[in-house]
Amino acid sequence: MSLFRKFFGSINPASDEDKANESNESFTESNKSIDEIFIFNFKKNGGKFLYCENLEEVKEQFENILEENDWFESKVLCYNPDLFSILDDNKLDYSKSADPKFLYATCENLIADEGSILFSSKQIKQNKPHELPANIIILAKTSQIIGAKSDLLSVIKKKYETDYPTNITTIKYFEKAKEEDFTQYGSTAKNLYLLLLEDL
């Protein structure tokens, strides 16, 4: 059984409070993995996490997101040709970027200690976070989870060797702060769904 399925995929219906308690108990164990740390912090930041064991589940969860938000036949911002087929399958228009309902993209990495997502010009061109749509769907793989921001430089150097990406930025907040929070000053909250594909 997958770690993620075990950690988040309970068959028995339980209250949100019970689930939160289970997550907190798992998180406080001394043997917590980097994956668990990322998921805990990502959800704490307001992100919506959907674990997928294979590409069929990615398609299914993607369609569930479209249905939940009534985004079928909408305009989408997407710069990655590898992602176009799922957009075509769902009659989503990515040819015009004016006033898109959401961004569909991959990312560079998932940062465990912050629960944040790292982007670069490879995914979002030269757009700043506040210039991106308020709604975002990200497709990432479990192998992209890293421990901390301090690991980023070596990971990017290893990945690209030459032709380094520009506009390296993170998005950390996925819901508006319920109260004034000075740590979020200058940041833009996004409604973000993460489709996390198991590849390890």
Coordinates of N, CA and C in Angstrom, one line a residue, residues 52-124:
C52 N -2.4 10.8 -6.8 CA -2.7 9.9 -8.0 C -1.7 8.9 -8.2
E53 N -2.1 7.6 -8.3 CA -1.2 6.5 -8.5 C -0.7 6.4 -9.9
N54 N -1.5 6.9 -10.9 CA -1.2 6.7 -12.3 C -1.8 7.8 -13.1
L55 N -1.6 7.9 -14.4 CA -2.1 8.9 -15.2 C -3.6 8.9 -15.4
E56 N -4.2 7.7 -15.3 CA -5.6 7.6 -15.4 C -6.3 8.3 -14.2
E57 N -5.7 8.2 -13.0 CA -6.2 8.9 -11.8 C -6.0 10.4 -12.0
V58 N -4.9 10.8 -12.6 CA -4.7 12.2 -12.9 C -5.8 12.8 -13.7
K59 N -6.2 12.1 -14.8 CA -7.3 12.5 -15.7 C -8.6 12.6 -14.9
E60 N -8.8 11.5 -14.1 CA -10.1 11.5 -13.3 C -10.2 12.6 -12.3
Q61 N -9.1 12.9 -11.6 CA -9.1 14.0 -10.6 C -9.2 15.3 -11.3
F62 N -8.5 15.5 -12.4 CA -8.6 16.7 -13.2 C -10.0 17.0 -13.6
E63 N -10.7 16.0 -14.1 CA -12.1 16.2 -14.4 C -13.0 16.5 -13.2
N64 N -12.7 15.9 -12.1 CA -13.4 16.2 -10.9 C -13.3 17.7 -10.5
I65 N -12.1 18.2 -10.6 CA -11.8 19.6 -10.3 C -12.6 20.5 -11.3
L66 N -12.6 20.2 -12.6 CA -13.4 20.9 -13.5 C -14.9 20.9 -13.2
E67 N -15.4 19.8 -12.8 CA -16.8 19.6 -12.5 C -17.1 20.4 -11.2
E68 N -16.3 20.3 -10.2 CA -16.5 21.0 -8.9 C -16.6 22.5 -9.1
N69 N -15.8 23.0 -10.1 CA -15.7 24.5 -10.2 C -16.5 25.0 -11.5
D70 N -17.1 24.1 -12.2 CA -17.8 24.4 -13.5 C -16.9 25.1 -14.4
W71 N -15.7 24.5 -14.7 CA -14.7 25.1 -15.6 C -14.7 24.4 -17.0
F72 N -15.6 23.5 -17.3 CA -15.6 22.9 -18.6 C -15.8 24.0 -19.7
E73 N -15.1 23.8 -20.8 CA -15.2 24.7 -22.0 C -14.7 26.1 -21.6
S74 N -13.8 26.2 -20.7 CA -13.2 27.5 -20.3 C -11.9 27.8 -21.0
K75 N -11.5 29.1 -20.8 CA -10.1 29.5 -21.2 C -9.2 29.1 -20.1
V76 N -8.0 28.6 -20.6 CA -7.0 28.1 -19.6 C -5.6 28.7 -20.0
L77 N -4.8 29.1 -19.0 CA -3.4 29.5 -19.3 C -2.5 28.2 -19.1
C78 N -1.9 27.8 -20.2 CA -1.0 26.7 -20.1 C 0.1 26.9 -21.1
Y79 N 1.4 26.7 -20.6 CA 2.5 26.9 -21.5 C 3.2 25.6 -21.9
N80 N 2.8 24.5 -21.3 CA 3.5 23.2 -21.5 C 2.8 22.4 -22.5
P81 N 3.3 22.2 -23.7 CA 2.7 21.3 -24.7 C 2.4 19.9 -24.3
D82 N 3.2 19.4 -23.3 CA 2.9 18.0 -22.8 C 1.6 17.9 -22.0
L83 N 1.0 19.1 -21.6 CA -0.2 19.1 -20.9 C -1.5 19.4 -21.8
F84 N -1.2 19.7 -23.1 CA -2.3 20.1 -23.9 C -3.3 19.0 -24.2
S85 N -2.9 17.7 -24.2 CA -3.9 16.6 -24.6 C -5.0 16.5 -23.6
I86 N -4.7 16.7 -22.3 CA -5.8 16.6 -21.3 C -6.8 17.8 -21.4
L87 N -6.2 18.9 -21.8 CA -7.0 20.1 -22.1 C -7.9 19.9 -23.3
D88 N -7.3 19.3 -24.4 CA -8.1 19.0 -25.6 C -9.3 18.1 -25.3
D89 N -8.9 17.0 -24.5 CA -10.0 16.0 -24.1 C -11.2 16.7 -23.4
N90 N -10.9 17.8 -22.7 CA -12.0 18.4 -21.9 C -12.5 19.7 -22.6
K91 N -12.1 19.9 -23.8 CA -12.6 21.1 -24.6 C -12.3 22.4 -23.9
L92 N -11.0 22.5 -23.4 CA -10.6 23.7 -22.8 C -9.7 24.5 -23.8
D93 N -9.9 25.8 -23.9 CA -9.2 26.6 -24.8 C -7.9 27.2 -24.2
Y94 N -6.8 26.8 -24.7 CA -5.5 27.3 -24.2 C -4.8 28.2 -25.2
S95 N -5.5 28.4 -26.3 CA -4.9 29.2 -27.4 C -4.8 30.7 -27.1
K96 N -5.8 31.2 -26.3 CA -5.8 32.6 -26.0 C -5.7 32.7 -24.5
S97 N -4.8 33.6 -24.1 CA -4.5 33.7 -22.6 C -5.3 34.8 -22.0
A98 N -6.1 35.5 -22.7 CA -6.9 36.6 -22.1 C -8.0 36.1 -21.1
D99 N -7.9 36.5 -19.9 CA -8.9 36.2 -18.9 C -9.2 34.7 -18.7
P100 N -8.1 33.9 -18.4 CA -8.3 32.5 -18.2 C -8.9 32.2 -16.9
K101 N -9.6 31.1 -16.8 CA -10.2 30.7 -15.5 C -9.2 30.1 -14.6
F102 N -8.2 29.4 -15.1 CA -7.1 28.9 -14.3 C -5.9 28.6 -15.1
L103 N -4.8 28.5 -14.3 CA -3.5 28.1 -14.9 C -3.3 26.6 -14.7
Y104 N -2.9 25.9 -15.7 CA -2.6 24.4 -15.6 C -1.1 24.3 -15.9
A105 N -0.3 23.8 -15.0 CA 1.1 23.8 -15.2 C 1.8 22.7 -14.4
T106 N 3.0 22.4 -14.7 CA 3.9 21.6 -13.9 C 4.6 22.6 -13.0
C107 N 5.6 22.1 -12.3 CA 6.5 23.0 -11.4 C 7.9 22.4 -11.4
E108 N 8.8 23.2 -10.8 CA 10.2 22.8 -10.6 C 10.3 21.8 -9.5
N109 N 9.8 22.2 -8.3 CA 9.9 21.4 -7.1 C 8.8 21.7 -6.1
L110 N 8.6 20.8 -5.2 CA 7.7 21.0 -4.0 C 8.6 21.1 -2.8
I111 N 8.5 22.1 -2.0 CA 9.4 22.4 -0.9 C 8.8 22.0 0.4
A112 N 9.3 20.9 1.0 CA 8.6 20.3 2.2 C 8.5 21.2 3.4
D113 N 9.6 21.9 3.8 CA 9.6 22.6 5.1 C 8.7 23.8 5.0
E114 N 8.3 24.3 3.8 CA 7.4 25.4 3.7 C 6.0 25.0 3.2
G115 N 5.9 23.8 2.6 CA 4.7 23.4 1.9 C 4.4 24.3 0.7
S116 N 5.5 24.8 0.1 CA 5.3 25.7 -1.1 C 5.7 25.0 -2.4
I117 N 5.4 25.7 -3.5 CA 5.6 25.2 -4.8 C 6.5 26.1 -5.6
L118 N 7.6 25.6 -6.1 CA 8.6 26.4 -6.9 C 8.3 26.3 -8.4
F119 N 8.2 27.5 -8.9 CA 8.1 27.7 -10.4 C 9.3 28.4 -11.0
S120 N 9.4 28.3 -12.3 CA 10.4 29.1 -13.0 C 9.8 29.5 -14.4
S121 N 10.6 30.1 -15.2 CA 10.2 30.6 -16.5 C 9.8 29.4 -17.4
K122 N 10.2 28.2 -17.0 CA 9.9 27.0 -17.8 C 8.4 26.7 -17.7
Q123 N 7.7 27.1 -16.6 CA 6.3 26.8 -16.4 C 5.4 28.0 -16.5
I124 N 5.9 29.2 -16.1 CA 5.1 30.4 -16.0 C 5.6 31.6 -16.8

